[in-house]
Coordinates of C-alpha atoms in Angstrom, one line a residue:
M1 CA -25.6 12.0 17.6
I2 CA -25.3 11.4 21.7
Q3 CA -28.4 9.8 22.0
Q4 CA -27.9 7.5 18.8
Q5 CA -24.1 6.6 20.4
A6 CA -26.0 5.4 23.5
N7 CA -28.5 3.5 21.7
M8 CA -25.9 1.8 19.7
D9 CA -23.9 1.2 22.9
W10 CA -26.4 -1.2 24.5
M11 CA -27.1 -3.0 21.5
L12 CA -23.7 -3.7 20.8
K13 CA -23.4 -4.7 24.3
D14 CA -26.0 -7.3 24.0
L15 CA -24.2 -8.8 21.2
A16 CA -20.9 -8.9 23.0
E17 CA -22.5 -10.4 26.3
G18 CA -24.8 -12.7 23.9
V19 CA -22.4 -14.3 22.3
P20 CA -19.7 -16.1 24.4
Q21 CA -15.8 -15.2 23.7
T22 CA -16.5 -12.1 22.0
R23 CA -13.7 -9.7 22.3
H24 CA -14.4 -6.6 20.4
V25 CA -17.3 -5.0 18.6
V26 CA -17.0 -2.0 16.2
V27 CA -19.1 -0.1 13.8
L28 CA -17.5 1.8 11.1
S29 CA -18.3 3.7 8.3
A30 CA -17.3 2.6 4.6
D31 CA -14.0 4.9 4.9
G32 CA -13.0 3.1 8.1
L33 CA -13.7 5.7 10.8
R34 CA -15.0 4.3 14.0
M35 CA -18.8 5.0 14.8
A36 CA -19.4 2.9 17.9
Q37 CA -17.4 0.3 19.8
Y38 CA -17.8 -2.3 22.7
G39 CA -15.5 -4.5 24.5
T40 CA -12.2 -2.3 23.3
D41 CA -10.3 0.7 23.8
T42 CA -10.4 3.6 21.5
D43 CA -7.1 3.0 19.9
T44 CA -8.1 -0.9 19.4
A45 CA -11.2 0.2 17.5
D46 CA -9.9 3.1 15.6
R47 CA -7.3 0.1 14.0
L48 CA -9.7 -2.3 13.5
A49 CA -12.1 0.4 11.6
A50 CA -9.3 1.3 9.5
A51 CA -8.4 -2.3 8.6
C52 CA -12.0 -3.2 7.8
A53 CA -12.2 -0.2 5.3
G54 CA -9.3 -1.8 3.1
L55 CA -10.9 -5.3 3.8
Q56 CA -14.2 -4.5 2.5
S57 CA -12.8 -2.7 -0.6
L58 CA -10.9 -5.8 -1.1
A59 CA -13.9 -8.0 -0.9
A60 CA -15.8 -5.9 -3.2
A61 CA -13.0 -5.7 -5.9
V62 CA -13.2 -9.9 -5.4
G63 CA -16.9 -9.8 -5.5
A64 CA -16.6 -7.9 -8.9
E65 CA -15.2 -10.8 -10.7
L66 CA -18.3 -13.0 -10.0
P67 CA -20.5 -12.7 -13.1
H68 CA -24.0 -11.8 -11.8
S69 CA -22.6 -10.2 -8.7
D70 CA -23.6 -6.5 -7.9
A71 CA -19.8 -6.7 -6.1
R72 CA -21.1 -5.3 -2.7
M73 CA -19.8 -7.2 0.2
R74 CA -22.2 -8.8 2.8
L75 CA -20.2 -10.8 4.7
V76 CA -16.3 -11.3 5.3
V77 CA -14.9 -14.2 8.2
I78 CA -11.4 -14.7 8.4
E79 CA -10.1 -17.6 10.8
M80 CA -7.1 -17.3 12.4
D81 CA -4.8 -18.8 15.2
G82 CA -6.6 -17.7 18.1
G83 CA -9.9 -16.7 16.7
F84 CA -12.4 -15.3 14.1
F85 CA -13.0 -12.0 12.4
Y86 CA -16.2 -10.8 11.2
L87 CA -17.2 -8.1 9.0
M88 CA -20.6 -7.6 7.9
A89 CA -22.5 -4.9 5.7
A90 CA -24.8 -3.0 8.4
G91 CA -26.8 -0.2 6.6
A92 CA -25.8 2.3 3.8
G93 CA -21.9 2.9 4.1
A94 CA -21.6 1.3 7.7
F95 CA -20.3 -2.0 8.9
L96 CA -20.2 -4.0 11.8
A97 CA -16.8 -5.6 12.8
V98 CA -16.7 -8.6 15.5
L99 CA -13.3 -9.8 16.7
A100 CA -13.9 -13.2 18.8
D101 CA -11.9 -15.8 20.3
E102 CA -11.4 -19.5 18.9
G103 CA -14.1 -21.1 20.7
V104 CA -16.8 -18.8 19.8
D105 CA -20.1 -20.4 18.2
A106 CA -19.6 -19.2 14.9
G107 CA -23.5 -20.0 13.7
L108 CA -24.7 -18.0 17.1
M109 CA -22.3 -15.0 16.1
G110 CA -23.7 -14.9 12.3
Q111 CA -27.2 -15.0 13.5
R112 CA -26.7 -12.2 16.3
M113 CA -25.0 -10.1 13.9
R114 CA -27.5 -10.2 11.5
D115 CA -30.2 -9.8 13.8
L116 CA -28.5 -6.7 15.1
V117 CA -27.9 -5.2 11.6
L118 CA -31.8 -5.6 10.9
R119 CA -32.5 -4.2 14.5
I120 CA -30.5 -1.0 13.9
G121 CA -30.2 -0.7 10.3
A122 CA -30.9 3.0 10.4
H123 CA -28.8 3.4 13.1
L124 CA -25.7 1.7 11.5
S125 CA -25.9 4.4 8.3
S126 CA -23.3 6.7 7.4
P127 CA -24.2 9.3 5.3
P128 CA -21.5 10.1 2.5
R129 CA -18.6 12.7 2.9
Q130 CA -18.2 15.4 0.7
D131 CA -14.9 17.3 1.2
G132 CA -13.8 15.5 4.2
A133 CA -17.4 16.4 6.2
A134 CA -20.4 14.3 6.8
R135 CA -23.5 16.0 5.1

């Protein structure tokens, strides 16, 4: 797991430094547990991961209302005063979350997030939990 973490760290750093105005990058499991982070402290990353679990669940519930949808969330973007929040599906049971300042290039961010997910999709998978522990 330590080697996998180190591999993700440099890839998350590449995303954060490759898109100006990126503040936080977090990889999380579907149940809201932080798996990796860059550009943020552990407490902030944990709070973002927990919030993202609820957000992806809400997005899936809304998606279920579309007649031809599989209800799986692919991307959520929230624009707010001061910046943007991005949440992207990133493998089985995993998500990539980014918080960026309002001057961020939204198109570049989306492209770089997709590229990152494609490059390390296998590393971003989180096995289902059973009895509170990963299998």
